[in-house]
Amino acid sequence: MNRLLRIEDFILRPYAKAGDSGVLYIASLKSAPAERFIIKCSKPELACNEFMYHKLATALGLYTQ
């Protein structure tokens, strides 16, 4: 199922200081606090690149986390 995630539906808490991936946050859904995501805010293009690398690796039969 595809769904649109809206930032105003989340509570953001700092997760880690800036590193190679930029600043990381834990995002908890306001409607379901147990559902959490790690998000990248300062360098969002890196998350997109990592997603595409994962998809490419999967298509090649390689395991990625």
XYZ file of C-alpha atoms in Angstrom:
65
model
C 0.000 0.000 0.000
C 1.370 3.420 -0.929
C 0.679 6.349 1.314
C 1.721 9.939 1.471
C 3.611 10.934 4.608
C 3.230 14.523 5.767
C 5.792 16.043 8.145
C 3.051 17.699 10.231
C 1.759 14.212 11.116
C 4.998 13.474 12.998
C 6.807 14.415 16.179
C 10.530 14.891 15.475
C 13.300 14.241 17.997
C 17.041 14.490 17.345
C 18.607 11.066 16.793
C 22.240 11.727 15.920
C 24.593 14.614 15.286
C 25.631 15.482 11.765
C 27.839 12.955 10.052
C 28.110 11.702 6.485
C 24.305 11.578 6.298
C 23.683 14.965 7.892
C 21.476 15.437 10.955
C 19.191 12.478 11.697
C 15.828 12.584 13.467
C 13.437 10.001 14.863
C 9.972 10.754 13.512
C 7.043 9.264 15.460
C 3.568 9.309 13.975
C 1.201 11.373 16.129
C -1.622 8.908 15.397
C 0.537 5.819 16.102
C 3.523 6.767 18.313
C 4.968 3.239 18.149
C 5.491 3.660 14.381
C 8.852 5.390 13.963
C 11.111 6.390 11.123
C 14.671 7.673 10.915
C 14.686 10.697 8.642
C 17.371 12.899 7.153
C 16.596 16.601 7.025
C 19.765 18.452 6.175
C 20.767 16.382 3.121
C 17.550 14.774 1.802
C 19.152 13.881 -1.527
C 21.298 11.280 0.257
C 18.232 9.324 1.357
C 17.004 9.261 -2.250
C 20.393 8.019 -3.441
C 20.458 5.293 -0.787
C 16.966 4.181 -1.782
C 17.996 3.911 -5.420
C 21.177 1.998 -4.491
C 19.040 -0.420 -2.484
C 16.630 -0.922 -5.405
C 19.517 -1.482 -7.808
C 21.170 -3.989 -5.458
C 17.853 -5.835 -5.050
C 17.430 -6.025 -8.839
C 20.932 -7.516 -9.045
C 20.103 -10.082 -6.367
C 22.337 -8.486 -3.726
C 21.292 -8.070 -0.096
C 21.337 -4.615 1.471
C 19.960 -3.421 4.775
